[in-house]
Amino acid sequence: MTNHIVLFEPQIPANTGNIARTCAATNSPLHLIEPLGFSTDDKHLKRAGLDYWNDVDITYHKDLAAFLDYLGDRPLHLITKFANGTYTEIDYTMGDHFFMFGKETTGLPEEFMRKNTEKCLRIPMNDEHVRSLNLSNTVALVVYEALRQQSFPNLELTHHYEHDKLD
């Protein structure tokens, strides 16, 4: 089982850097669908991802069509506030899962979502007060729900540090 994080045309380097750090922590490959709203050499991107970039499996796709060709028949979940189902209603315990998140300003393309409404999932929130959640927070919520259902494969549930504060 592998949980893939897919960012459609991300625009804010700090979000992508934070997401890359989450990918490193969860062994989740990161897919970036171009065009990107920044250079991957951007200092804000590097700062947010800190020194974890070498530990992230990143694949670049020239556009949505190229990503969909790569995806094939594997499960795709579109994370959007416009969905009728929630991300916690899905069983993630079998096979690979690809979680696609839209760009920060406009989300996923409307026509693409309309063609794939059965794949759309929502994170419950109070829409009267907030337009959307931060992209990097949203990725963390979704990937950790999948990992929880999968019993956190290949992740340390506990760790002893040399200077452990709880010893």
PDB file of N, CA and C in Angstrom, residues 117-165:
ATOM      1  N   THR A 117     -17.405  13.004 -10.163  1.00  0.00           N
ATOM      2  CA  THR A 117     -18.045  13.337  -8.880  1.00  0.00           C
ATOM      3  C   THR A 117     -17.956  12.199  -7.875  1.00  0.00           C
ATOM      4  N   GLU A 118     -17.949  10.962  -8.349  1.00  0.00           N
ATOM      5  CA  GLU A 118     -17.881   9.812  -7.442  1.00  0.00           C
ATOM      6  C   GLU A 118     -16.537   9.702  -6.745  1.00  0.00           C
ATOM      7  N   LYS A 119     -15.540  10.420  -7.218  1.00  0.00           N
ATOM      8  CA  LYS A 119     -14.200  10.394  -6.627  1.00  0.00           C
ATOM      9  C   LYS A 119     -13.958  11.576  -5.691  1.00  0.00           C
ATOM     10  N   CYS A 120     -14.914  12.483  -5.610  1.00  0.00           N
ATOM     11  CA  CYS A 120     -14.747  13.710  -4.820  1.00  0.00           C
ATOM     12  C   CYS A 120     -15.021  13.454  -3.337  1.00  0.00           C
ATOM     13  N   LEU A 121     -14.130  13.937  -2.490  1.00  0.00           N
ATOM     14  CA  LEU A 121     -14.243  13.781  -1.036  1.00  0.00           C
ATOM     15  C   LEU A 121     -14.023  15.130  -0.363  1.00  0.00           C
ATOM     16  N   ARG A 122     -14.708  15.326   0.728  1.00  0.00           N
ATOM     17  CA  ARG A 122     -14.688  16.595   1.464  1.00  0.00           C
ATOM     18  C   ARG A 122     -14.183  16.382   2.890  1.00  0.00           C
ATOM     19  N   ILE A 123     -13.518  17.391   3.417  1.00  0.00           N
ATOM     20  CA  ILE A 123     -13.196  17.453   4.844  1.00  0.00           C
ATOM     21  C   ILE A 123     -14.272  18.326   5.479  1.00  0.00           C
ATOM     22  N   PRO A 124     -15.016  17.809   6.445  1.00  0.00           N
ATOM     23  CA  PRO A 124     -16.068  18.617   7.063  1.00  0.00           C
ATOM     24  C   PRO A 124     -15.500  19.884   7.707  1.00  0.00           C
ATOM     25  N   MET A 125     -16.191  20.978   7.508  1.00  0.00           N
ATOM     26  CA  MET A 125     -15.793  22.246   8.115  1.00  0.00           C
ATOM     27  C   MET A 125     -16.985  23.194   8.110  1.00  0.00           C
ATOM     28  N   ASN A 126     -16.856  24.284   8.830  1.00  0.00           N
ATOM     29  CA  ASN A 126     -17.896  25.304   8.886  1.00  0.00           C
ATOM     30  C   ASN A 126     -17.667  26.285   7.737  1.00  0.00           C
ATOM     31  N   ASP A 127     -18.439  26.125   6.667  1.00  0.00           N
ATOM     32  CA  ASP A 127     -18.264  26.963   5.483  1.00  0.00           C
ATOM     33  C   ASP A 127     -18.757  28.395   5.681  1.00  0.00           C
ATOM     34  N   GLU A 128     -19.500  28.661   6.745  1.00  0.00           N
ATOM     35  CA  GLU A 128     -19.968  30.023   6.983  1.00  0.00           C
ATOM     36  C   GLU A 128     -18.840  30.934   7.459  1.00  0.00           C
ATOM     37  N   HIS A 129     -17.802  30.348   8.062  1.00  0.00           N
ATOM     38  CA  HIS A 129     -16.718  31.136   8.630  1.00  0.00           C
ATOM     39  C   HIS A 129     -15.423  31.061   7.829  1.00  0.00           C
ATOM     40  N   VAL A 130     -15.248  29.961   7.087  1.00  0.00           N
ATOM     41  CA  VAL A 130     -13.971  29.725   6.408  1.00  0.00           C
ATOM     42  C   VAL A 130     -14.228  29.282   4.974  1.00  0.00           C
ATOM     43  N   ARG A 131     -13.490  29.877   4.051  1.00  0.00           N
ATOM     44  CA  ARG A 131     -13.611  29.534   2.633  1.00  0.00           C
ATOM     45  C   ARG A 131     -12.992  28.165   2.342  1.00  0.00           C
ATOM     46  N   SER A 132     -11.829  27.899   2.964  1.00  0.00           N
ATOM     47  CA  SER A 132     -11.144  26.630   2.758  1.00  0.00           C
ATOM     48  C   SER A 132     -10.087  26.456   3.838  1.00  0.00           C
ATOM     49  N   LEU A 133      -9.593  25.242   3.961  1.00  0.00           N
ATOM     50  CA  LEU A 133      -8.490  24.951   4.872  1.00  0.00           C
ATOM     51  C   LEU A 133      -7.172  25.146   4.135  1.00  0.00           C
ATOM     52  N   ASN A 134      -6.114  25.354   4.863  1.00  0.00           N
ATOM     53  CA  ASN A 134      -4.783  25.456   4.275  1.00  0.00           C
ATOM     54  C   ASN A 134      -4.440  24.146   3.572  1.00  0.00           C
ATOM     55  N   LEU A 135      -3.835  24.231   2.410  1.00  0.00           N
ATOM     56  CA  LEU A 135      -3.529  23.056   1.599  1.00  0.00           C
ATOM     57  C   LEU A 135      -2.640  22.058   2.336  1.00  0.00           C
ATOM     58  N   SER A 136      -1.593  22.514   2.974  1.00  0.00           N
ATOM     59  CA  SER A 136      -0.702  21.568   3.650  1.00  0.00           C
ATOM     60  C   SER A 136      -1.387  20.895   4.839  1.00  0.00           C
ATOM     61  N   ASN A 137      -2.261  21.622   5.538  1.00  0.00           N
ATOM     62  CA  ASN A 137      -3.021  20.998   6.627  1.00  0.00           C
ATOM     63  C   ASN A 137      -3.978  19.943   6.079  1.00  0.00           C
ATOM     64  N   THR A 138      -4.599  20.244   4.953  1.00  0.00           N
ATOM     65  CA  THR A 138      -5.543  19.318   4.337  1.00  0.00           C
ATOM     66  C   THR A 138      -4.847  18.025   3.931  1.00  0.00           C
ATOM     67  N   VAL A 139      -3.681  18.145   3.321  1.00  0.00           N
ATOM     68  CA  VAL A 139      -2.918  16.949   2.931  1.00  0.00           C
ATOM     69  C   VAL A 139      -2.617  16.103   4.157  1.00  0.00           C
ATOM     70  N   ALA A 140      -2.167  16.729   5.235  1.00  0.00           N
ATOM     71  CA  ALA A 140      -1.825  15.978   6.449  1.00  0.00           C
ATOM     72  C   ALA A 140      -3.038  15.254   7.010  1.00  0.00           C
ATOM     73  N   LEU A 141      -4.177  15.937   7.063  1.00  0.00           N
ATOM     74  CA  LEU A 141      -5.396  15.291   7.567  1.00  0.00           C
ATOM     75  C   LEU A 141      -5.728  14.026   6.777  1.00  0.00           C
ATOM     76  N   VAL A 142      -5.727  14.149   5.473  1.00  0.00           N
ATOM     77  CA  VAL A 142      -6.152  13.044   4.617  1.00  0.00           C
ATOM     78  C   VAL A 142      -5.153  11.886   4.644  1.00  0.00           C
ATOM     79  N   VAL A 143      -3.868  12.178   4.507  1.00  0.00           N
ATOM     80  CA  VAL A 143      -2.898  11.089   4.466  1.00  0.00           C
ATOM     81  C   VAL A 143      -2.832  10.362   5.810  1.00  0.00           C
ATOM     82  N   TYR A 144      -2.979  11.076   6.912  1.00  0.00           N
ATOM     83  CA  TYR A 144      -2.942  10.400   8.208  1.00  0.00           C
ATOM     84  C   TYR A 144      -4.207   9.589   8.475  1.00  0.00           C
ATOM     85  N   GLU A 145      -5.332   9.960   7.904  1.00  0.00           N
ATOM     86  CA  GLU A 145      -6.523   9.096   8.011  1.00  0.00           C
ATOM     87  C   GLU A 145      -6.285   7.795   7.254  1.00  0.00           C
ATOM     88  N   ALA A 146      -5.725   7.884   6.058  1.00  0.00           N
ATOM     89  CA  ALA A 146      -5.414   6.667   5.293  1.00  0.00           C
ATOM     90  C   ALA A 146      -4.424   5.798   6.073  1.00  0.00           C
ATOM     91  N   LEU A 147      -3.385   6.419   6.610  1.00  0.00           N
ATOM     92  CA  LEU A 147      -2.381   5.672   7.379  1.00  0.00           C
ATOM     93  C   LEU A 147      -2.972   5.058   8.641  1.00  0.00           C
ATOM     94  N   ARG A 148      -3.863   5.770   9.303  1.00  0.00           N
ATOM     95  CA  ARG A 148      -4.516   5.222  10.503  1.00  0.00           C
ATOM     96  C   ARG A 148      -5.269   3.947  10.143  1.00  0.00           C
ATOM     97  N   GLN A 149      -6.040   4.007   9.059  1.00  0.00           N
ATOM     98  CA  GLN A 149      -6.792   2.821   8.632  1.00  0.00           C
ATOM     99  C   GLN A 149      -5.855   1.677   8.256  1.00  0.00           C
ATOM    100  N   GLN A 150      -4.675   2.010   7.764  1.00  0.00           N
ATOM    101  CA  GLN A 150      -3.703   0.998   7.332  1.00  0.00           C
ATOM    102  C   GLN A 150      -2.785   0.550   8.475  1.00  0.00           C
ATOM    103  N   SER A 151      -3.048   0.996   9.685  1.00  0.00           N
ATOM    104  CA  SER A 151      -2.245   0.698  10.877  1.00  0.00           C
ATOM    105  C   SER A 151      -0.819   1.245  10.765  1.00  0.00           C
ATOM    106  N   PHE A 152      -0.661   2.384  10.130  1.00  0.00           N
ATOM    107  CA  PHE A 152       0.603   3.103  10.030  1.00  0.00           C
ATOM    108  C   PHE A 152       1.754   2.215   9.538  1.00  0.00           C
ATOM    109  N   PRO A 153       1.646   1.640   8.335  1.00  0.00           N
ATOM    110  CA  PRO A 153       2.695   0.735   7.839  1.00  0.00           C
ATOM    111  C   PRO A 153       4.041   1.443   7.679  1.00  0.00           C
ATOM    112  N   ASN A 154       5.094   0.787   8.123  1.00  0.00           N
ATOM    113  CA  ASN A 154       6.470   1.272   7.988  1.00  0.00           C
ATOM    114  C   ASN A 154       6.726   2.608   8.689  1.00  0.00           C
ATOM    115  N   LEU A 155       5.888   2.938   9.663  1.00  0.00           N
ATOM    116  CA  LEU A 155       6.108   4.137  10.465  1.00  0.00           C
ATOM    117  C   LEU A 155       6.341   3.735  11.912  1.00  0.00           C
ATOM    118  N   GLU A 156       7.169   4.476  12.602  1.00  0.00           N
ATOM    119  CA  GLU A 156       7.444   4.192  14.008  1.00  0.00           C
ATOM    120  C   GLU A 156       6.308   4.750  14.868  1.00  0.00           C
ATOM    121  N   LEU A 157       5.674   3.879  15.618  1.00  0.00           N
ATOM    122  CA  LEU A 157       4.629   4.332  16.538  1.00  0.00           C
ATOM    123  C   LEU A 157       5.241   4.944  17.793  1.00  0.00           C
ATOM    124  N   THR A 158       6.431   4.499  18.140  1.00  0.00           N
ATOM    125  CA  THR A 158       7.193   5.100  19.232  1.00  0.00           C
ATOM    126  C   THR A 158       8.650   5.166  18.792  1.00  0.00           C
ATOM    127  N   HIS A 159       9.393   6.019  19.415  1.00  0.00           N
ATOM    128  CA  HIS A 159      10.811   6.159  19.094  1.00  0.00           C
ATOM    129  C   HIS A 159      11.528   6.642  20.344  1.00  0.00           C
ATOM    130  N   HIS A 160      12.677   6.086  20.626  1.00  0.00           N
ATOM    131  CA  HIS A 160      13.484   6.534  21.762  1.00  0.00           C
ATOM    132  C   HIS A 160      14.618   7.392  21.227  1.00  0.00           C
ATOM    133  N   TYR A 161      14.694   8.624  21.729  1.00  0.00           N
ATOM    134  CA  TYR A 161      15.717   9.555  21.316  1.00  0.00           C
ATOM    135  C   TYR A 161      16.869   9.545  22.317  1.00  0.00           C
ATOM    136  N   GLU A 162      18.051   9.870  21.855  1.00  0.00           N
ATOM    137  CA  GLU A 162      19.228   9.878  22.712  1.00  0.00           C
ATOM    138  C   GLU A 162      19.010  10.746  23.935  1.00  0.00           C
ATOM    139  N   HIS A 163      18.431  11.907  23.763  1.00  0.00           N
ATOM    140  CA  HIS A 163      18.160  12.806  24.882  1.00  0.00           C
ATOM    141  C   HIS A 163      16.636  12.923  25.025  1.00  0.00           C
ATOM    142  N   ASP A 164      15.989  11.814  25.251  1.00  0.00           N
ATOM    143  CA  ASP A 164      14.521  11.753  25.304  1.00  0.00           C
ATOM    144  C   ASP A 164      14.020  12.532  26.521  1.00  0.00           C
ATOM    145  N   LYS A 165      13.107  13.449  26.282  1.00  0.00           N
ATOM    146  CA  LYS A 165      12.578  14.300  27.351  1.00  0.00           C
ATOM    147  C   LYS A 165      11.672  13.558  28.314  1.00  0.00           C
TER     148      LYS A 165
END
